[in-house]
PDB file of C-alpha atoms and ligand atoms in Angstrom:
ATOM      1  CA  MET F  83     -12.224  49.477 -11.071  1.00  0.00           C
ATOM      2  CA  ARG F  84     -11.107  46.483  -9.040  1.00  0.00           C
ATOM      3  CA  VAL F  85     -11.797  42.818  -8.392  1.00  0.00           C
ATOM      4  CA  GLU F  86     -12.377  41.563  -4.858  1.00  0.00           C
ATOM      5  CA  LYS F  87     -12.795  37.985  -3.668  1.00  0.00           C
ATOM      6  CA  VAL F  88     -14.933  36.717  -0.807  1.00  0.00           C
ATOM      7  CA  VAL F  89     -14.556  33.039   0.100  1.00  0.00           C
ATOM      8  CA  THR F  90     -17.611  31.427   1.658  1.00  0.00           C
ATOM      9  CA  SER F  91     -18.139  27.878   2.890  1.00  0.00           C
ATOM     10  CA  GLY F  92     -21.052  25.450   2.759  1.00  0.00           C
ATOM     11  CA  THR F  93     -22.190  22.402   0.844  1.00  0.00           C
ATOM     12  CA  PHE F  94     -22.786  21.368  -2.746  1.00  0.00           C
ATOM     13  CA  ASN F  95     -25.695  18.960  -3.197  1.00  0.00           C
ATOM     14  CA  LEU F  96     -26.527  16.998  -6.342  1.00  0.00           C
ATOM     15  CA  ASP F  97     -27.617  13.500  -7.315  1.00  0.00           C
ATOM     16  CA  GLY F  98     -28.185  12.590  -3.665  1.00  0.00           C
ATOM     17  CA  GLY F  99     -24.625  13.473  -2.599  1.00  0.00           C
ATOM     18  CA  THR F 100     -23.412  16.288  -0.345  1.00  0.00           C
ATOM     19  CA  TRP F 101     -19.901  17.741  -0.384  1.00  0.00           C
ATOM     20  CA  ASP F 102     -18.296  20.446   1.772  1.00  0.00           C
ATOM     21  CA  VAL F 103     -17.030  23.247  -0.448  1.00  0.00           C
ATOM     22  CA  ASP F 104     -15.388  26.664  -0.313  1.00  0.00           C
ATOM     23  CA  ASN F 105     -16.641  29.023  -3.022  1.00  0.00           C
ATOM     24  CA  ASN F 106     -15.154  32.164  -4.504  1.00  0.00           C
ATOM     25  CA  VAL F 107     -17.618  35.063  -4.714  1.00  0.00           C
ATOM     26  CA  TRP F 108     -16.286  37.860  -6.931  1.00  0.00           C
ATOM     27  CA  LEU F 109     -17.036  41.561  -6.703  1.00  0.00           C
ATOM     28  CA  LEU F 110     -16.222  43.697  -9.734  1.00  0.00           C
ATOM     29  CA  GLY F 111     -16.639  47.395  -9.141  1.00  0.00           C
ATOM     30  CA  ASP F 112     -15.406  50.717  -7.881  1.00  0.00           C
ATOM     31  CA  ASP F 113     -16.205  52.842  -4.843  1.00  0.00           C
ATOM     32  CA  ASP F 114     -19.816  53.381  -5.950  1.00  0.00           C
ATOM     33  CA  GLN F 115     -21.072  50.321  -7.824  1.00  0.00           C
ATOM     34  CA  VAL F 116     -20.423  46.622  -7.854  1.00  0.00           C
ATOM     35  CA  LEU F 117     -21.386  43.523  -9.809  1.00  0.00           C
ATOM     36  CA  VAL F 118     -21.554  40.384  -7.647  1.00  0.00           C
ATOM     37  CA  ILE F 119     -20.573  37.177  -9.438  1.00  0.00           C
ATOM     38  CA  ASP F 120     -22.187  34.188  -7.704  1.00  0.00           C
ATOM     39  CA  ALA F 121     -23.899  34.330  -4.324  1.00  0.00           C
ATOM     40  CA  ALA F 122     -22.597  31.355  -2.393  1.00  0.00           C
ATOM     41  CA  HIS F 123     -23.614  30.213   1.096  1.00  0.00           C
ATOM     42  CA  ASP F 124     -23.488  33.483   3.057  1.00  0.00           C
ATOM     43  CA  ALA F 125     -25.513  36.557   2.047  1.00  0.00           C
ATOM     44  CA  GLU F 126     -24.312  38.351   5.166  1.00  0.00           C
ATOM     45  CA  ALA F 127     -20.610  37.995   4.321  1.00  0.00           C
ATOM     46  CA  ILE F 128     -21.197  39.126   0.742  1.00  0.00           C
ATOM     47  CA  ALA F 129     -23.296  42.127   1.809  1.00  0.00           C
ATOM     48  CA  LYS F 130     -20.561  43.111   4.239  1.00  0.00           C
ATOM     49  CA  ALA F 131     -17.962  43.074   1.439  1.00  0.00           C
ATOM     50  CA  VAL F 132     -20.290  45.184  -0.727  1.00  0.00           C
ATOM     51  CA  GLY F 133     -20.669  47.763   2.025  1.00  0.00           C
ATOM     52  CA  ASP F 134     -22.767  50.757   1.085  1.00  0.00           C
ATOM     53  CA  ARG F 135     -22.117  50.438  -2.662  1.00  0.00           C
ATOM     54  CA  GLU F 136     -24.916  49.946  -5.176  1.00  0.00           C
ATOM     55  CA  VAL F 137     -25.203  46.345  -6.398  1.00  0.00           C
ATOM     56  CA  LEU F 138     -25.948  46.442 -10.123  1.00  0.00           C
ATOM     57  CA  ALA F 139     -26.769  42.742 -10.288  1.00  0.00           C
ATOM     58  CA  ILE F 140     -25.993  39.311  -8.910  1.00  0.00           C
ATOM     59  CA  ALA F 141     -24.740  37.431 -11.957  1.00  0.00           C
ATOM     60  CA  CYS F 142     -24.696  33.641 -11.642  1.00  0.00           C
ATOM     61  CA  THR F 143     -22.042  31.596 -13.468  1.00  0.00           C
ATOM     62  CA  HIS F 144     -24.420  28.621 -13.184  1.00  0.00           C
ATOM     63  CA  ALA F 145     -27.131  27.357 -10.849  1.00  0.00           C
ATOM     64  CA  HIS F 146     -25.455  24.567  -8.893  1.00  0.00           C
ATOM     65  CA  ASP F 147     -26.721  25.168  -5.387  1.00  0.00           C
ATOM     66  CA  ASP F 148     -23.318  26.123  -3.971  1.00  0.00           C
ATOM     67  CA  HIS F 149     -23.211  29.101  -6.385  1.00  0.00           C
ATOM     68  CA  VAL F 150     -26.795  30.332  -5.968  1.00  0.00           C
ATOM     69  CA  ASN F 151     -27.980  29.258  -2.517  1.00  0.00           C
ATOM     70  CA  ALA F 152     -27.583  32.791  -1.097  1.00  0.00           C
ATOM     71  CA  ALA F 153     -28.867  34.592  -4.220  1.00  0.00           C
ATOM     72  CA  PRO F 154     -32.494  35.268  -3.189  1.00  0.00           C
ATOM     73  CA  ALA F 155     -31.485  36.465   0.305  1.00  0.00           C
ATOM     74  CA  LEU F 156     -28.736  38.706  -1.069  1.00  0.00           C
ATOM     75  CA  ALA F 157     -31.012  40.061  -3.811  1.00  0.00           C
ATOM     76  CA  GLU F 158     -33.618  41.032  -1.246  1.00  0.00           C
ATOM     77  CA  ARG F 159     -31.072  42.561   1.059  1.00  0.00           C
ATOM     78  CA  VAL F 160     -29.308  44.719  -1.541  1.00  0.00           C
ATOM     79  CA  GLY F 161     -32.244  45.279  -3.912  1.00  0.00           C
ATOM     80  CA  ALA F 162     -30.545  43.881  -7.005  1.00  0.00           C
ATOM     81  CA  PRO F 163     -31.705  41.530  -9.758  1.00  0.00           C
ATOM     82  CA  VAL F 164     -30.351  37.990 -10.110  1.00  0.00           C
ATOM     83  CA  LEU F 165     -29.146  37.115 -13.612  1.00  0.00           C
ATOM     84  CA  LEU F 166     -29.089  33.503 -14.819  1.00  0.00           C
ATOM     85  CA  HIS F 167     -28.887  31.759 -18.192  1.00  0.00           C
ATOM     86  CA  PRO F 168     -32.281  30.072 -18.767  1.00  0.00           C
ATOM     87  CA  ALA F 169     -30.697  26.717 -19.638  1.00  0.00           C
ATOM     88  CA  ASP F 170     -29.885  26.408 -15.921  1.00  0.00           C
ATOM     89  CA  ASP F 171     -33.501  26.741 -14.778  1.00  0.00           C
ATOM     90  CA  VAL F 172     -33.475  22.977 -14.177  1.00  0.00           C
ATOM     91  CA  LEU F 173     -30.639  23.379 -11.651  1.00  0.00           C
ATOM     92  CA  TRP F 174     -32.181  26.492 -10.055  1.00  0.00           C
ATOM     93  CA  ARG F 175     -35.301  24.450  -9.301  1.00  0.00           C
ATOM     94  CA  LEU F 176     -33.168  21.876  -7.470  1.00  0.00           C
ATOM     95  CA  ALA F 177     -31.697  24.649  -5.306  1.00  0.00           C
ATOM     96  CA  HIS F 178     -34.720  26.825  -4.621  1.00  0.00           C
ATOM     97  CA  GLU F 179     -38.455  26.746  -4.141  1.00  0.00           C
ATOM     98  CA  GLU F 180     -38.522  30.374  -5.282  1.00  0.00           C
ATOM     99  CA  ASP F 181     -39.138  31.070  -8.969  1.00  0.00           C
ATOM    100  CA  ARG F 182     -36.154  31.350 -11.251  1.00  0.00           C
ATOM    101  CA  PRO F 183     -34.734  34.866 -11.578  1.00  0.00           C
ATOM    102  CA  ALA F 184     -36.790  37.173 -13.784  1.00  0.00           C
ATOM    103  CA  ASP F 185     -33.680  38.386 -15.595  1.00  0.00           C
ATOM    104  CA  THR F 186     -31.750  36.234 -18.021  1.00  0.00           C
ATOM    105  CA  LEU F 187     -28.235  36.099 -19.398  1.00  0.00           C
ATOM    106  CA  SER F 188     -27.555  35.247 -23.037  1.00  0.00           C
ATOM    107  CA  ASP F 189     -24.383  34.666 -25.018  1.00  0.00           C
ATOM    108  CA  GLY F 190     -23.136  38.011 -26.279  1.00  0.00           C
ATOM    109  CA  ASP F 191     -24.874  40.127 -23.645  1.00  0.00           C
ATOM    110  CA  ILE F 192     -22.868  43.047 -22.351  1.00  0.00           C
ATOM    111  CA  LEU F 193     -23.195  44.190 -18.740  1.00  0.00           C
ATOM    112  CA  ARG F 194     -21.734  47.532 -17.772  1.00  0.00           C
ATOM    113  CA  VAL F 195     -19.985  48.285 -14.490  1.00  0.00           C
ATOM    114  CA  GLY F 196     -18.832  51.881 -14.313  1.00  0.00           C
ATOM    115  CA  ASP F 197     -17.130  52.384 -17.644  1.00  0.00           C
ATOM    116  CA  VAL F 198     -16.060  48.774 -18.254  1.00  0.00           C
ATOM    117  CA  GLU F 199     -17.895  46.188 -20.335  1.00  0.00           C
ATOM    118  CA  VAL F 200     -18.516  42.669 -19.069  1.00  0.00           C
ATOM    119  CA  ARG F 201     -19.151  40.247 -21.913  1.00  0.00           C
ATOM    120  CA  VAL F 202     -21.286  37.169 -21.307  1.00  0.00           C
ATOM    121  CA  LEU F 203     -19.984  33.939 -22.867  1.00  0.00           C
ATOM    122  CA  HIS F 204     -22.324  30.934 -22.808  1.00  0.00           C
ATOM    123  CA  THR F 205     -20.018  27.996 -22.001  1.00  0.00           C
ATOM    124  CA  PRO F 206     -22.187  24.896 -21.436  1.00  0.00           C
ATOM    125  CA  GLY F 207     -20.749  21.586 -20.272  1.00  0.00           C
ATOM    126  CA  HIS F 208     -20.327  21.739 -16.491  1.00  0.00           C
ATOM    127  CA  ALA F 209     -23.936  22.936 -16.487  1.00  0.00           C
ATOM    128  CA  PRO F 210     -26.209  23.577 -19.472  1.00  0.00           C
ATOM    129  CA  GLY F 211     -26.549  27.253 -18.634  1.00  0.00           C
ATOM    130  CA  ALA F 212     -22.968  27.852 -17.468  1.00  0.00           C
ATOM    131  CA  VAL F 213     -21.572  31.227 -18.479  1.00  0.00           C
ATOM    132  CA  CYS F 214     -18.253  33.027 -18.119  1.00  0.00           C
ATOM    133  CA  PHE F 215     -17.830  36.774 -17.730  1.00  0.00           C
ATOM    134  CA  HIS F 216     -15.042  38.408 -19.736  1.00  0.00           C
ATOM    135  CA  VAL F 217     -13.797  41.917 -18.982  1.00  0.00           C
ATOM    136  CA  PRO F 218     -11.487  42.714 -21.930  1.00  0.00           C
ATOM    137  CA  GLU F 219     -10.406  46.074 -20.568  1.00  0.00           C
ATOM    138  CA  LEU F 220      -9.061  44.479 -17.371  1.00  0.00           C
ATOM    139  CA  ASN F 221      -7.848  41.248 -19.020  1.00  0.00           C
ATOM    140  CA  VAL F 222      -9.954  39.292 -16.579  1.00  0.00           C
ATOM    141  CA  LEU F 223     -12.237  36.270 -17.011  1.00  0.00           C
ATOM    142  CA  PHE F 224     -14.588  34.839 -14.392  1.00  0.00           C
ATOM    143  CA  THR F 225     -15.133  31.161 -15.196  1.00  0.00           C
ATOM    144  CA  GLY F 226     -17.260  29.762 -12.361  1.00  0.00           C
ATOM    145  CA  ASP F 227     -16.806  25.982 -12.573  1.00  0.00           C
ATOM    146  CA  THR F 228     -16.084  25.840 -16.321  1.00  0.00           C
ATOM    147  CA  LEU F 229     -12.285  26.258 -16.194  1.00  0.00           C
ATOM    148  CA  PHE F 230      -9.978  25.825 -13.212  1.00  0.00           C
ATOM    149  CA  GLN F 231      -6.260  25.867 -12.557  1.00  0.00           C
ATOM    150  CA  GLY F 232      -5.469  22.449 -14.067  1.00  0.00           C
ATOM    151  CA  GLY F 233      -8.417  21.818 -16.318  1.00  0.00           C
ATOM    152  CA  PRO F 234     -12.156  21.755 -16.950  1.00  0.00           C
ATOM    153  CA  GLY F 235     -14.815  21.691 -14.254  1.00  0.00           C
ATOM    154  CA  ALA F 236     -16.420  18.396 -13.290  1.00  0.00           C
ATOM    155  CA  THR F 237     -18.735  16.741 -15.786  1.00  0.00           C
ATOM    156  CA  GLY F 238     -19.480  13.452 -14.020  1.00  0.00           C
ATOM    157  CA  ARG F 239     -22.860  14.346 -12.537  1.00  0.00           C
ATOM    158  CA  SER F 240     -26.330  15.075 -13.932  1.00  0.00           C
ATOM    159  CA  HIS F 241     -26.784  17.853 -16.490  1.00  0.00           C
ATOM    160  CA  SER F 242     -23.034  17.887 -17.305  1.00  0.00           C
ATOM    161  CA  ASP F 243     -21.251  16.753 -20.474  1.00  0.00           C
ATOM    162  CA  PHE F 244     -17.518  16.435 -21.117  1.00  0.00           C
ATOM    163  CA  PRO F 245     -17.436  16.874 -24.941  1.00  0.00           C
ATOM    164  CA  THR F 246     -19.613  19.968 -24.506  1.00  0.00           C
ATOM    165  CA  ILE F 247     -17.307  21.571 -21.918  1.00  0.00           C
ATOM    166  CA  VAL F 248     -14.293  20.837 -24.137  1.00  0.00           C
ATOM    167  CA  ASP F 249     -15.985  22.608 -27.044  1.00  0.00           C
ATOM    168  CA  SER F 250     -16.847  25.584 -24.815  1.00  0.00           C
ATOM    169  CA  ILE F 251     -13.321  25.910 -23.439  1.00  0.00           C
ATOM    170  CA  ARG F 252     -11.639  25.451 -26.799  1.00  0.00           C
ATOM    171  CA  ASP F 253     -13.892  27.781 -28.780  1.00  0.00           C
ATOM    172  CA  LYS F 254     -14.846  30.473 -26.255  1.00  0.00           C
ATOM    173  CA  LEU F 255     -12.075  30.633 -23.631  1.00  0.00           C
ATOM    174  CA  LEU F 256      -8.748  29.481 -25.049  1.00  0.00           C
ATOM    175  CA  THR F 257      -9.245  31.957 -27.902  1.00  0.00           C
ATOM    176  CA  LEU F 258      -8.936  34.852 -25.430  1.00  0.00           C
ATOM    177  CA  PRO F 259      -5.577  36.615 -24.960  1.00  0.00           C
ATOM    178  CA  PRO F 260      -3.058  34.361 -23.136  1.00  0.00           C
ATOM    179  CA  GLU F 261      -2.382  37.006 -20.498  1.00  0.00           C
ATOM    180  CA  THR F 262      -6.040  36.932 -19.389  1.00  0.00           C
ATOM    181  CA  THR F 263      -6.310  36.256 -15.640  1.00  0.00           C
ATOM    182  CA  VAL F 264      -8.849  33.538 -14.847  1.00  0.00           C
ATOM    183  CA  HIS F 265     -10.789  33.947 -11.606  1.00  0.00           C
ATOM    184  CA  THR F 266     -12.421  30.599 -10.842  1.00  0.00           C
ATOM    185  CA  GLY F 267     -15.378  29.478  -8.749  1.00  0.00           C
ATOM    186  CA  HIS F 268     -13.221  27.472  -6.336  1.00  0.00           C
ATOM    187  CA  GLY F 269      -9.521  27.643  -5.502  1.00  0.00           C
ATOM    188  CA  GLY F 270      -6.794  29.751  -7.039  1.00  0.00           C
ATOM    189  CA  ASP F 271      -6.451  31.880 -10.146  1.00  0.00           C
ATOM    190  CA  THR F 272      -4.832  30.836 -13.388  1.00  0.00           C
ATOM    191  CA  THR F 273      -4.353  32.366 -16.842  1.00  0.00           C
ATOM    192  CA  ILE F 274      -5.508  31.395 -20.312  1.00  0.00           C
ATOM    193  CA  GLY F 275      -1.874  31.055 -21.369  1.00  0.00           C
ATOM    194  CA  ALA F 276      -1.107  28.627 -18.528  1.00  0.00           C
ATOM    195  CA  GLU F 277      -4.058  26.363 -19.352  1.00  0.00           C
ATOM    196  CA  ALA F 278      -4.194  26.455 -23.158  1.00  0.00           C
ATOM    197  CA  PRO F 279      -1.246  24.047 -23.794  1.00  0.00           C
ATOM    198  CA  HIS F 280      -3.013  21.288 -21.809  1.00  0.00           C
ATOM    199  CA  LEU F 281      -6.234  20.913 -23.812  1.00  0.00           C
ATOM    200  CA  GLU F 282      -5.166  17.690 -25.557  1.00  0.00           C
ATOM    201  CA  GLU F 283      -4.134  16.150 -22.186  1.00  0.00           C
ATOM    202  CA  TRP F 284      -7.566  16.855 -20.759  1.00  0.00           C
ATOM    203  CA  ILE F 285      -9.254  15.321 -23.785  1.00  0.00           C
ATOM    204  CA  ALA F 286      -7.026  12.216 -23.539  1.00  0.00           C
ATOM    205  CA  ARG F 287      -7.724  11.713 -19.825  1.00  0.00           C
ATOM    206  CA  GLY F 288     -11.444  12.393 -20.304  1.00  0.00           C
ATOM    207  CA  HIS F 289     -12.037  14.916 -17.529  1.00  0.00           C
TER     208      HIS F 289
HETATM  209 FE1  LIG L 262     -20.766  23.750 -10.265  1.00  0.00          FE
END
């Protein structure tokens, strides 16, 4: 079982603004099967990284357009379902004319990839339906835009809330083992142990 990263580039659009962004797309799997975490910008590049492996699902950390804009195209290409927390339907509709994914993610769900369990943690704040994916056996956490190297994801735009993201990070993420590697939606990795001491600083600065 291994984790692979594909970096894709495009734009993030919300509240009338457009920003150039690089996104991390994560593949969790082995030689036969893979779970794709987020489908950003470039279905072709992601499909190439998947190769001839079976895609179990495309699991979305949240539905900001930079994380889901390639999801329908990739789903069609690889024949896999798209999984999204229903609280992010509002954001999905901003990104796509297509219907929301038929399959949902809920807090406490367990996805299986090979013989490892992927636990779904609902962590609202950056987006109402933001989730993180925890793989206890590998000591790995995929946080999307909820937790980065250096602090919480942005909460300044529509459908975001700073006190809510602080609650999510404090209660659901910083309670995980300190040695847990955090694979984020943009930029570099961090660990729970590296971030946990800074919670009060983030609260004091307000972002
Ligand atoms: Fe986001």
